[in-house]
Coordinates of C-alpha atoms and ligand atoms in Angstrom, one line a residue:
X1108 CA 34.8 86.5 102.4
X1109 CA 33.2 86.4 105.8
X1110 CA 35.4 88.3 108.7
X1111 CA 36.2 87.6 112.3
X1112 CA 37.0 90.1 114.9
X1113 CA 39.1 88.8 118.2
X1114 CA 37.6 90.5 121.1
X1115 CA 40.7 92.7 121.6
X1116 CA 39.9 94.3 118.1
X1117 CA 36.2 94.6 118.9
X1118 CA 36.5 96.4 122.1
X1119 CA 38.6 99.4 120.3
X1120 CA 36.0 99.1 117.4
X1121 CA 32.5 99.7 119.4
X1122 CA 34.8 101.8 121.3
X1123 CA 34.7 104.3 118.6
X1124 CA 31.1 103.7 117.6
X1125 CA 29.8 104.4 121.2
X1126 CA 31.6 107.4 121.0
X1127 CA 29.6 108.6 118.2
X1128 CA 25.9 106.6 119.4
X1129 CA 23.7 108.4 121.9
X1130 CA 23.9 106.4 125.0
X1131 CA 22.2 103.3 125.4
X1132 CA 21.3 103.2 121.5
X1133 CA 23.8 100.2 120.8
X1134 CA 22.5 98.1 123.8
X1135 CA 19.0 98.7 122.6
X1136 CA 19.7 97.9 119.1
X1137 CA 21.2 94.7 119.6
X1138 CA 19.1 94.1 122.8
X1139 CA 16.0 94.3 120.2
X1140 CA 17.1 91.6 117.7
X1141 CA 17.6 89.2 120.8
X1142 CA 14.5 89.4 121.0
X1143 CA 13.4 88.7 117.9
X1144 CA 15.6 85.8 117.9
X1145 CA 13.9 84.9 121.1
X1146 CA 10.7 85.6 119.8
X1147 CA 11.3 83.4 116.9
X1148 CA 12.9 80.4 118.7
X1149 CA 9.9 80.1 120.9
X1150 CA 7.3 79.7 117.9
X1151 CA 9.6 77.6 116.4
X1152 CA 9.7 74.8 119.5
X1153 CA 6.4 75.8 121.2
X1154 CA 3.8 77.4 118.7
X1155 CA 3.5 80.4 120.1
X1156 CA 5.2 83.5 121.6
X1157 CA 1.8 85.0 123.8
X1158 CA 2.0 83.4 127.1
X1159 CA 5.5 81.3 126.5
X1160 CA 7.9 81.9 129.7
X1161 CA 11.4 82.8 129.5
X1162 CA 14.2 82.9 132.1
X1163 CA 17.0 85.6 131.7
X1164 CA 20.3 84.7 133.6
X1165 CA 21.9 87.8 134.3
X1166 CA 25.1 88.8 134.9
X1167 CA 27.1 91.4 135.9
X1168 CA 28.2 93.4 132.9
X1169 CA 26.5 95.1 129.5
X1170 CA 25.7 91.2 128.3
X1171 CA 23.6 91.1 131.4
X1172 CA 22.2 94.7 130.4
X1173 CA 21.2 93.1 126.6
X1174 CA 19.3 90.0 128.3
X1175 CA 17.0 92.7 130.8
X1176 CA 16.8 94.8 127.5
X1177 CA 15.5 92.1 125.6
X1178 CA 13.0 90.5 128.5
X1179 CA 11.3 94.1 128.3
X1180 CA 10.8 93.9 124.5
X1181 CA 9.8 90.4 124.8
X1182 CA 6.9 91.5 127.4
X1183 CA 5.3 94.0 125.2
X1184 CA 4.6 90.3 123.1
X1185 CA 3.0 89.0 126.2
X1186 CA 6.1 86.7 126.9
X1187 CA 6.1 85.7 131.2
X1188 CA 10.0 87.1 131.5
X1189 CA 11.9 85.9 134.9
X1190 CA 14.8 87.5 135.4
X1191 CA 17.6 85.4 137.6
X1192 CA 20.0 87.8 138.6
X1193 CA 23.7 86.8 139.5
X1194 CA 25.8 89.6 140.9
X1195 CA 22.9 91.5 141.7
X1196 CA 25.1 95.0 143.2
X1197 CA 26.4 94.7 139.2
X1198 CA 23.3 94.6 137.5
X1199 CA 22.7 96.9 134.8
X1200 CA 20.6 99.4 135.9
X1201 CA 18.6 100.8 133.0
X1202 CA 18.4 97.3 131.9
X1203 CA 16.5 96.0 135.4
X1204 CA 14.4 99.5 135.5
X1205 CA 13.3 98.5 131.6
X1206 CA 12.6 94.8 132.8
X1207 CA 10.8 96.1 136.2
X1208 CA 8.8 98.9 134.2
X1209 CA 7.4 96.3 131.5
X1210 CA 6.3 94.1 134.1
X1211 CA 8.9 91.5 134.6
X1212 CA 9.6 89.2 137.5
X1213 CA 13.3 89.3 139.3
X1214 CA 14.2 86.4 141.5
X1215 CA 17.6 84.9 142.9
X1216 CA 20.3 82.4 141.9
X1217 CA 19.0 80.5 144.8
X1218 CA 15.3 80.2 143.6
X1219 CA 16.2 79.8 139.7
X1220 CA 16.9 75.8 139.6
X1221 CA 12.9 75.4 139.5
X1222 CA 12.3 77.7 136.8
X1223 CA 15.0 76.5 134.3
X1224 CA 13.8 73.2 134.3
X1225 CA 10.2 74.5 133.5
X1226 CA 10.3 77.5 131.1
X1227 CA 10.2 77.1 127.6
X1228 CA 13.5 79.2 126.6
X1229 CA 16.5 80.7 128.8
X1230 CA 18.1 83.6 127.4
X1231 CA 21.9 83.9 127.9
X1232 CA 23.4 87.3 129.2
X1233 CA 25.8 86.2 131.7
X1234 CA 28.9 86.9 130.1
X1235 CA 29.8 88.2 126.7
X1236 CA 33.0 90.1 125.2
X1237 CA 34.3 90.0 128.8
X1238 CA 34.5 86.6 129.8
X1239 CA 37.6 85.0 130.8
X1240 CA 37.3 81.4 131.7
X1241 CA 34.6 79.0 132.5
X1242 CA 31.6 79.5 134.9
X1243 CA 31.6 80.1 138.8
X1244 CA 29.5 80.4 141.5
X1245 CA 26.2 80.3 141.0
X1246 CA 26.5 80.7 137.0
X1247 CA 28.3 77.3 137.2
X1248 CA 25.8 75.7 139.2
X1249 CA 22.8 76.8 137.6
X1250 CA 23.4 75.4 134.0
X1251 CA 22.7 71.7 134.9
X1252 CA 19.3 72.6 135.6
X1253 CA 18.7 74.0 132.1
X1254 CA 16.4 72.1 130.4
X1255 CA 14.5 74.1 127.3
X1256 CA 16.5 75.7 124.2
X1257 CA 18.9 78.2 125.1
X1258 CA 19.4 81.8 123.3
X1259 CA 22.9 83.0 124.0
X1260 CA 23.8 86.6 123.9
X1261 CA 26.8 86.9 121.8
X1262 CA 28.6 83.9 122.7
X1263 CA 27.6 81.0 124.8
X1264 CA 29.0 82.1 128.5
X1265 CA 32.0 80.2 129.7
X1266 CA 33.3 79.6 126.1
X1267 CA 36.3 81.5 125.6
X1268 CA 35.3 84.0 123.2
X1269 CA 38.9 84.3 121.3
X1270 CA 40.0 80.8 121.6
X1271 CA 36.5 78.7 121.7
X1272 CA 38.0 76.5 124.6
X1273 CA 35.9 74.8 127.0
X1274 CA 38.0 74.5 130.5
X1275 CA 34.9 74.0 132.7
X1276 CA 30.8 74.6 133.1
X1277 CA 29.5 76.7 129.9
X1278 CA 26.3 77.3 127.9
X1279 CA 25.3 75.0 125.6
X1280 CA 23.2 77.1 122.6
X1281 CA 20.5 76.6 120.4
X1282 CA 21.1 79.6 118.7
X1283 CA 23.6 82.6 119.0
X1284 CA 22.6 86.3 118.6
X1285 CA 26.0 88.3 118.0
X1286 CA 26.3 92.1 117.0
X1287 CA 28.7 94.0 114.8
X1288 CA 31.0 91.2 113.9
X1289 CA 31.7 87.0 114.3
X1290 CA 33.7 86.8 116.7
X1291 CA 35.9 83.6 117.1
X1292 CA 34.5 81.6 119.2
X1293 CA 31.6 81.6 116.6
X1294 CA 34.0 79.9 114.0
X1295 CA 36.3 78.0 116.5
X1296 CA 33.6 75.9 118.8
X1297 CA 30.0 76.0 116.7
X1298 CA 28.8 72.7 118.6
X1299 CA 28.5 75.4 121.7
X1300 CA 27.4 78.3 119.5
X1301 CA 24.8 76.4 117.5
X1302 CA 23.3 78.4 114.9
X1303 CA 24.8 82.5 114.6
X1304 CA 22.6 85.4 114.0
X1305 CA 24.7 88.7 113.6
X1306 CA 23.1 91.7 114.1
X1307 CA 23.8 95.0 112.3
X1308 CA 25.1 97.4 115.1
X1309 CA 26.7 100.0 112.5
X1310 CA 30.0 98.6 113.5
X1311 CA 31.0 97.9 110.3
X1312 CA 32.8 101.1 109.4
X1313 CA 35.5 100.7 112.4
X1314 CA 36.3 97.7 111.9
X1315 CA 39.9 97.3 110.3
X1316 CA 41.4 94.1 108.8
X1317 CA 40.4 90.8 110.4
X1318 CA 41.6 88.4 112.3
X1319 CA 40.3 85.3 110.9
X1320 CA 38.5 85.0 107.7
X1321 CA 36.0 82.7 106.4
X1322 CA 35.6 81.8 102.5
X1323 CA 32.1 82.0 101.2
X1324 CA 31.3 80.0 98.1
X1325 CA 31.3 82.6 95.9
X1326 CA 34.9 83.5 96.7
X1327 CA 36.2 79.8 96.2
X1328 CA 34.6 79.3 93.2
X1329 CA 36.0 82.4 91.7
X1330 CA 39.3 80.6 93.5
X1331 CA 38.8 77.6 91.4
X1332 CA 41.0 77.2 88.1
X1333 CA 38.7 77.5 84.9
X1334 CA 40.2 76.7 81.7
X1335 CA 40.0 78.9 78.7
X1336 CA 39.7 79.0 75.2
X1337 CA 43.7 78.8 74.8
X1338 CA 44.2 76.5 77.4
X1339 CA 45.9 73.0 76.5
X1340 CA 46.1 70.6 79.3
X1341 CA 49.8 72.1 79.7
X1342 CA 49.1 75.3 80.6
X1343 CA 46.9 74.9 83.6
X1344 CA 49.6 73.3 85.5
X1345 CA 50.5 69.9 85.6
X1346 CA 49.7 67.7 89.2
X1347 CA 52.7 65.2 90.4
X1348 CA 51.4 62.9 93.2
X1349 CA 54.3 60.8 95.3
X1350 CA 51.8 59.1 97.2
X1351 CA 51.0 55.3 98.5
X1352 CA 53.1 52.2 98.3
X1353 CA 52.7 48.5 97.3
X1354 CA 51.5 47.6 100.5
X1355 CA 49.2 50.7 100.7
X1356 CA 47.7 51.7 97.2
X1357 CA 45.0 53.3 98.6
X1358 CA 46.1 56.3 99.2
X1359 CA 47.7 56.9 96.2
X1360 CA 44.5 56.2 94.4
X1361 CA 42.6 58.3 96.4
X1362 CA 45.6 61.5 96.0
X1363 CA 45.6 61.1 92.2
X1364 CA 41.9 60.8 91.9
X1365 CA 41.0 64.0 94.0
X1366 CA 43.9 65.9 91.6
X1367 CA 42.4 64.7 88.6
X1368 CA 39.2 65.5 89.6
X1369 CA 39.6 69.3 91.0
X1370 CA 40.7 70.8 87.7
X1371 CA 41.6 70.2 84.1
X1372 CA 44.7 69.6 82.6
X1373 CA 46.8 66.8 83.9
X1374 CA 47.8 64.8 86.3
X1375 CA 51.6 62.2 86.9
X1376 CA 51.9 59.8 89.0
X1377 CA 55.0 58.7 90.5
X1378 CA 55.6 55.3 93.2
X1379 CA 55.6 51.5 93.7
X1380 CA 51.3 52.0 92.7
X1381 CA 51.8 52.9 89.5
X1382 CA 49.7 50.0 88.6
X1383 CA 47.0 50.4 90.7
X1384 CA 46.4 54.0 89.7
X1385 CA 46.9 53.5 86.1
X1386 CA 44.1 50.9 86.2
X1387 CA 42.0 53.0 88.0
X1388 CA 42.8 56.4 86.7
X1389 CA 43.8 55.5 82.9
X1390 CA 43.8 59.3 82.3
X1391 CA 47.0 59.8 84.7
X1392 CA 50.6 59.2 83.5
X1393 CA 52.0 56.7 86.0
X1394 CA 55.6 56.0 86.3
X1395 CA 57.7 54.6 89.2
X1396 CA 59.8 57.2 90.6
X1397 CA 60.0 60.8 90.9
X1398 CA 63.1 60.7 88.9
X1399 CA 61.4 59.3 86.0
X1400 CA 57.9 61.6 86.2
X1401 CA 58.3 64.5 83.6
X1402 CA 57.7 68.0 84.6
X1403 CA 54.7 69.0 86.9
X1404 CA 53.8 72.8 87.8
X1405 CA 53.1 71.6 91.8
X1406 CA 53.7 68.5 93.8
X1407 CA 51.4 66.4 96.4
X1408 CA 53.7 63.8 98.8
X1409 CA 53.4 62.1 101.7
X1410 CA 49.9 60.1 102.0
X1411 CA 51.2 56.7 102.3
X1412 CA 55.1 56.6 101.6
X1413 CA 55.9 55.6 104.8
X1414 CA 58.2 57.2 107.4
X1415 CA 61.3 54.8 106.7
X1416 CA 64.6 55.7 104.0
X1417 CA 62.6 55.1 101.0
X1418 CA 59.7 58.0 102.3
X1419 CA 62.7 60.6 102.7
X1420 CA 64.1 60.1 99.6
X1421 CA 60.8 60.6 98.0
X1422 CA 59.9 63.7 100.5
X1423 CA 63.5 65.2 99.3
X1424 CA 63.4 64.5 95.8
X1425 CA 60.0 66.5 95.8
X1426 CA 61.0 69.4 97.6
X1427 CA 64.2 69.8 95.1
X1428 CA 62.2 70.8 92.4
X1429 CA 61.7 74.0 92.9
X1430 CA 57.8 74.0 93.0
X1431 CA 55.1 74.0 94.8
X1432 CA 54.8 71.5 97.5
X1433 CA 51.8 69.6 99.4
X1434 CA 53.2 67.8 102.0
X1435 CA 50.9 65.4 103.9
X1436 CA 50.6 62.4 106.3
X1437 CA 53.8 60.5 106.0
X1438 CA 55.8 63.2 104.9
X1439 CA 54.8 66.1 107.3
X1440 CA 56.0 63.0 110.4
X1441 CA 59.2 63.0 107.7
X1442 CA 59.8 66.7 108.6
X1443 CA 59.0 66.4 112.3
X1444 CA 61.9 63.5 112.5
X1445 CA 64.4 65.1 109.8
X1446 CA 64.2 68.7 110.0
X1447 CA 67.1 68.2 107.8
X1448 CA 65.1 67.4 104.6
X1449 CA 63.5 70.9 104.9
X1450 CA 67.1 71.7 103.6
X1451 CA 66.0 70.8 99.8
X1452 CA 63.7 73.5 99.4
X1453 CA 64.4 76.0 97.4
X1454 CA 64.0 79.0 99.8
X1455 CA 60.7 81.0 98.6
X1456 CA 59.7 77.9 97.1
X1457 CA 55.6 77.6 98.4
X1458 CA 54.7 75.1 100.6
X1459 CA 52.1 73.2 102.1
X1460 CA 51.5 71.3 105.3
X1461 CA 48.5 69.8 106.1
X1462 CA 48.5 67.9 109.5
X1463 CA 46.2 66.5 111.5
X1464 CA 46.3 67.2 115.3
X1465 CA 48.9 64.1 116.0
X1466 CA 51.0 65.6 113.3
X1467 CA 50.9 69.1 114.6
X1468 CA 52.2 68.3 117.6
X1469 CA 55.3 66.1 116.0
X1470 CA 55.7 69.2 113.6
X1471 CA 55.8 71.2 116.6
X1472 CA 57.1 69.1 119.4
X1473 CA 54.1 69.9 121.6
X1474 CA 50.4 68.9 121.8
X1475 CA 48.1 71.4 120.7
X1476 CA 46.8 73.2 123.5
X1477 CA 43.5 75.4 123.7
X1478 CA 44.5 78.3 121.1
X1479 CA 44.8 76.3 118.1
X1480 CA 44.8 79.5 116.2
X1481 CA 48.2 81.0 117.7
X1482 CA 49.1 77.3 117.6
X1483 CA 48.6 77.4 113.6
X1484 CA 50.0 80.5 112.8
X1485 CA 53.3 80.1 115.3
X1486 CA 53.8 76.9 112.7
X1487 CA 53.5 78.3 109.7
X1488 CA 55.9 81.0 110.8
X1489 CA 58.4 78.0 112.1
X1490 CA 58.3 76.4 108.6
X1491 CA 57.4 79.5 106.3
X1492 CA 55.0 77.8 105.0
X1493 CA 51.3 77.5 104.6
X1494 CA 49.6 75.1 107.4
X1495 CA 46.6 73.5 107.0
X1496 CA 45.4 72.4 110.7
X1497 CA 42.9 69.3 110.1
X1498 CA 39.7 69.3 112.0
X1499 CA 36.0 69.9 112.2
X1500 CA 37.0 73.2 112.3
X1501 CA 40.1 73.0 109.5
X1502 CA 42.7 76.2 110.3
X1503 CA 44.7 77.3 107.5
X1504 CA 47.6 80.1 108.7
X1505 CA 49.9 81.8 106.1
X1506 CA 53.6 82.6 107.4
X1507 CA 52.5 86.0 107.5
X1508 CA 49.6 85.4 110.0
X1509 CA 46.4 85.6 107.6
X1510 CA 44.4 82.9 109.0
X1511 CA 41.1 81.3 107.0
X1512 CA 38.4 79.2 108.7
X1513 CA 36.5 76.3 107.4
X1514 CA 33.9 75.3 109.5
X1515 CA 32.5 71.6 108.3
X1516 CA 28.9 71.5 108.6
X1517 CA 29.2 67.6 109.6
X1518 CA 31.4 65.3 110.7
X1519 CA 31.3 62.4 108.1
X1520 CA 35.1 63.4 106.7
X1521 CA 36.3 61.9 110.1
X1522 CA 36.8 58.6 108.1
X1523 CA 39.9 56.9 107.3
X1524 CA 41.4 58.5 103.4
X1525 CA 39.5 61.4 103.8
X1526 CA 42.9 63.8 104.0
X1527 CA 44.3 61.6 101.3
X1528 CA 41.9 63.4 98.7
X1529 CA 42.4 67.0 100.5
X1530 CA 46.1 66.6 99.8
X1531 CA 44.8 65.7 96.0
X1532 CA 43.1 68.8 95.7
X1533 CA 45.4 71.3 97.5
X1534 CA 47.9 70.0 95.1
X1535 CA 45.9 70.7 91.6
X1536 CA 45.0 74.2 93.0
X1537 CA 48.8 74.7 93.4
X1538 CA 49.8 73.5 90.1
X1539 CA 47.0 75.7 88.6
X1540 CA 49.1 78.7 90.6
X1541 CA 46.5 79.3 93.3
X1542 CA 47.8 81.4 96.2
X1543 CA 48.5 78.2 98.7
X1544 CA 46.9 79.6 101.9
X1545 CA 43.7 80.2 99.3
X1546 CA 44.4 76.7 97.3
X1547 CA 44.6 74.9 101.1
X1548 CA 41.5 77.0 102.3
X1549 CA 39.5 76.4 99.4
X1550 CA 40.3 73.0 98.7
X1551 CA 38.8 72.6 102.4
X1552 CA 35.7 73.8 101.3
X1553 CA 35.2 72.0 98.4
X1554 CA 36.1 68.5 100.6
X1555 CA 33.9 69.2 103.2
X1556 CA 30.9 70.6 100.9
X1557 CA 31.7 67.1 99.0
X1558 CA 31.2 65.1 102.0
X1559 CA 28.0 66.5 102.7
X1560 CA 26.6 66.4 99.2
X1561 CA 28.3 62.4 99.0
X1562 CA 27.1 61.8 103.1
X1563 CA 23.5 63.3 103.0
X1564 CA 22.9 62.0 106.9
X1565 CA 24.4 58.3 106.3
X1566 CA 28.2 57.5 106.8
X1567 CA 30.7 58.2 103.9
X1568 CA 33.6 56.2 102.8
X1569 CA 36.4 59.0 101.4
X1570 CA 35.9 57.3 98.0
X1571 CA 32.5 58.4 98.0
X1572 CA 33.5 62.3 98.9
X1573 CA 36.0 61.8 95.9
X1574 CA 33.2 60.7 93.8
X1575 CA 31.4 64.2 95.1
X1576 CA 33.9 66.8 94.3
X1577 CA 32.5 67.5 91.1
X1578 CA 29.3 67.7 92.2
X1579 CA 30.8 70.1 95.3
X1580 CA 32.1 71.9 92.3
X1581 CA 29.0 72.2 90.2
X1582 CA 27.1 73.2 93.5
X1583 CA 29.6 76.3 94.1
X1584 CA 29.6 77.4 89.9
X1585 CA 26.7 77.2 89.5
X1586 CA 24.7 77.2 92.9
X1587 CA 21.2 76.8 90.9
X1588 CA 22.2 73.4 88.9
X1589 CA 19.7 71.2 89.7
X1590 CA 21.1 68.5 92.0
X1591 CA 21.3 65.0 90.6
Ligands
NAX1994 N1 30.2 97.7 123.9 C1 29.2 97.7 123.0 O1 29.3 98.5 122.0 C2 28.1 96.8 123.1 C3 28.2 95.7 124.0 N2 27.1 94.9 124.1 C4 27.2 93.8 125.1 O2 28.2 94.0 126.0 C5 28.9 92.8 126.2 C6 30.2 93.1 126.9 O3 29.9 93.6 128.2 P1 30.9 93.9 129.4 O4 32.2 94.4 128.8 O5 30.2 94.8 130.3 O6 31.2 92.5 130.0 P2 30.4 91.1 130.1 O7 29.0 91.4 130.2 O8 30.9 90.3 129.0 O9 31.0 90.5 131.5 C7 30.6 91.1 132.7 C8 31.5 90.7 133.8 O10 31.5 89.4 134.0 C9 32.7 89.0 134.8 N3 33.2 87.7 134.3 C10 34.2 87.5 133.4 N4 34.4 86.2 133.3 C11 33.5 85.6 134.1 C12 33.3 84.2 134.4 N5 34.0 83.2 133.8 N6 32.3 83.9 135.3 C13 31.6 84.9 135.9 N7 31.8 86.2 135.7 C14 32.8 86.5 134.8 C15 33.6 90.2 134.6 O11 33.8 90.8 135.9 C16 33.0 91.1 133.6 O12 33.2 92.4 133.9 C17 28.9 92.2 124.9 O13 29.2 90.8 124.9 C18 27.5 92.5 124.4 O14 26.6 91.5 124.9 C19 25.9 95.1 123.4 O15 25.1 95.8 124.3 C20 26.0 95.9 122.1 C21 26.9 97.1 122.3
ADP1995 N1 35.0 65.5 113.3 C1 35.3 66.0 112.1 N2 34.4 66.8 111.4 C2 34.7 67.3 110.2 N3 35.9 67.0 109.5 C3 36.7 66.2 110.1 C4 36.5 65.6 111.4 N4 37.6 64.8 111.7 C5 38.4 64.9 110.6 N5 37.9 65.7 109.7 C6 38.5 66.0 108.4 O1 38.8 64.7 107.7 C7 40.1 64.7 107.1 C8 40.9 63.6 107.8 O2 42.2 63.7 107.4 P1 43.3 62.7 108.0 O3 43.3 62.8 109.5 O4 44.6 63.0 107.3 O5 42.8 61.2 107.6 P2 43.5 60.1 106.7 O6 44.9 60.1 107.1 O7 42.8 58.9 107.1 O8 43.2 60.5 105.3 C9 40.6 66.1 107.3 O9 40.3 66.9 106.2 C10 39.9 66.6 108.6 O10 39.8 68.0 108.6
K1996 K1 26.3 85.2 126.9

């Protein structure tokens, strides 16, 4: 489980290692793997390091300080270093003196359009843990110009570093160098980050619990339900799906196909599809109503029941049984409308919403503005329940504020059925009795590694990342299985 530190936390955290670190050691440290990083992104794009030019942009606080730092090292390797400077009565000042001593040039905002579009990397240090809001001045001015690869220290300046928002002129980066800890941003907006490198500052020992956590593969597959050598396919939970309609079998199929894919044991099927699903899932027990399913250990509803009298009849029949509960699509705009229906849960009973951005705001009754992760966590303490915020970055918040991250490393799920097989999964994770915020944050892992493994650069119909879970889940058991 990867953790992530909101700056507030960070602050009191290097705090207390500065404290103990003889001045300037900390800035140095992390100063020298920027450039390494540096060092390493020019050889990648250009061949060489000797004789390569970098720009520094320069601000006014310790960020500013790492960038001078790291132009220094970089001159010992024979790198041309131009520093622009942007406040320059803030500058660090044993930073500059470094810079100046090894040889390296300092110019003005006013001079520095020229040289960005000509050097072969610009190295980010003019805002960091500090920043609030987008660029100004010349900051703001000066990235339009930019035109080689761009190595941002700590965060990309004029992204919000606890939110990841975007409300004006920012950095761009090829790469990110960060120290200590992932901070949000890092998680939140990774189109702006581009690839992280954390550094080992020795913060590790002050930091407390996280903020926001990320599951590694290793952690979800030891997540994943295994069956063992007593196991029948009653005891690992039983998966009820109330999904789909006449008109719309789809999503039924797709639901009931992602559940009996994600685990063993067994999986019921209750709606007007029964037919469709039978014939394409014989291994799932298909009836017509809820009433008439059987026992199950969790339920999945809402992908495709419609939002009219039938839909809440469904949605409330599922939350009266006292399980486990995935509610999705159909039935999370069920909620919105008729709070009311919440009133057939059993209180403590777990539940399960997984909305997309359009649904959030009906659940909530306001669009989602630019902190989606107070956003997520202020629902799932409205609804006591565990809410899964769809997205490239997917958000899954716990009623008691625990928060996990999945960051999709494309954007092929963005196709029509794709949340129909999330729900699928969630669901057999929670008949299997997963923890739900776990079940909903690893179930989000396992869809997007399966759209990957099912995309591989082409476009991906959401039966085909069906048709990849088990390979997703192959891939995270046993990470060395040779692919097919
Ligand atoms: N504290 C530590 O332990 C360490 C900090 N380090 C570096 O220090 C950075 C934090 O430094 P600082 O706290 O000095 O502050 P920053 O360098 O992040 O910011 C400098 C100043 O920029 C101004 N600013 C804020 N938002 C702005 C905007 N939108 N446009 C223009 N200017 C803006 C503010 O006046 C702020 O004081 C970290 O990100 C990291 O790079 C590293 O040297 C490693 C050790
Ligand atoms: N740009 C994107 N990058 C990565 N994943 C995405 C992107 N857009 C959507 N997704 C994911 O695809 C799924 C879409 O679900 P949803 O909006 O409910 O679609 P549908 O109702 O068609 O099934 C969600 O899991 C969401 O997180
Ligand atoms: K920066």
């Amino acid at each position: 489980m990867q953790g992530i530190w909101t700056t507030e936390h960070l602050r009191a955290a290097e705090a207390r290692l500065l404290a103990a670190t003889p001045e300037g050691a900390l800035m140095q440290r992390a100063a020298f793997g920027v450039a390494v990083q540096a060092a390493d992104l020019l050889a990648e794009h250009t061949g060489h390091v000797v004789g390569r030019r970098v720009a520094l942009l320069v601000g006014a606080g310790n960020n500013g300080g790492d960038a001078l730092w790291a132009g220094s090292f970089l001159r010992r390797r024979g790198v041309a270093v131009t520093a622009v400077l942007l406040n320059p009565e803030r500058t660090h000042a044993a930073g500059l003196a470094a810079l100046r001593r090894s040889g390296g040039r300092v110019i003005t905002p006013a001079r520095a359009s020229q040289l960005l579009e000509s050097v072969d990397l610009v190295i980010d240090g003019i805002i960091g843990l500090s920043a609030r809001g987008a660029l100004r001045g010349d900051a703001a001015a000066l990235v339009g110009h930019i035109g080689a690869p761009v190595l941002a220290v700590d965060l990309p300046s004029g992204v919000d570093p606890d939110t990841g928002a975007v409300t004006g002129p920012a950095i761009t980066a090829t790469r990110t160098v960060t120290f200590g800890a992932r901070k949000p941003v890092h998680v939140l907006n990774p189109e702006r980050c581009g690839e992280v490198v954390l550094i080992d500052i020795g913060l590790a020992p002050e930091l407390g619990e996280p903020d926001l956590r990320r599951l590694d593969g290793v952690d979800i597959a030891a997540a994943w339900p295994v069956p063992g050598p007593h196991d029948n396919k009653y005891t690992q939970g039983v998966t009820g799906v109330a999904a789909g309609s006449a008109t719309y079998p789809g999503a039924a199929v797709l639901a009931t196909g992602a559940a009996v894919l994600a685990t063993s044991g067994m999986v019921r099927y209750a709606g007007p599809a029964a037919d469709v699903v039978r014939a394409r899932w014989p291994e799932v027990i298909a009836t017509g109503s809820v009433t008439d399913a059987g026992r199950v250990q969790a339920w999945v509803v809402g992908p495709g029941i419609g939002t009219g009298q039938e839909g809440r009849g469904v949605l409330r029949q599922v939350l009266e049984a006292g399980v486990p509960v995935c509610a999705d699509a159909d039935a999370t705009t069920l909620m919105a409308r008729f709070p009311e229906v919440l009133d057939a849960r059993e209180p403590g009973t777990p539940l399960v919403l997984t909305p997309h951005a359009g649904e959030f705001a009906r659940l909530t009754g306001h669009e989602l503005g630019h902190d989606r992760v107070a956003a997520v966590r202020e629902a799932a303490r409205k609804y006591d329940a565990v809410v899964l915020l769809k997205g490239n970055t997917t958000l899954v918040a716990a009623p008691d504020g625990r928060v996990l991250v999945n960051v999709a490393q494309g954007s092929w799920l963005a196709t029509a059925g794709s949340g129909d097989v999330l729900s699928g999964l969630i669901g057999a994770l929670l008949a299997g009795g997963v923890d739900p915020w776990l079940a909903a944050g690893a179930a989000a892992g396992v869809h997007s590694l399966a759209a990957d493994l099912a995309a591989r650069g082409v476009p991906v119909s959401a039966s085909g990342v069906l048709a990849a879970i088990p390979d997703a889940l192959r891939h995270l058991r046993h990470p060395g299985f040779p692919r097919p």
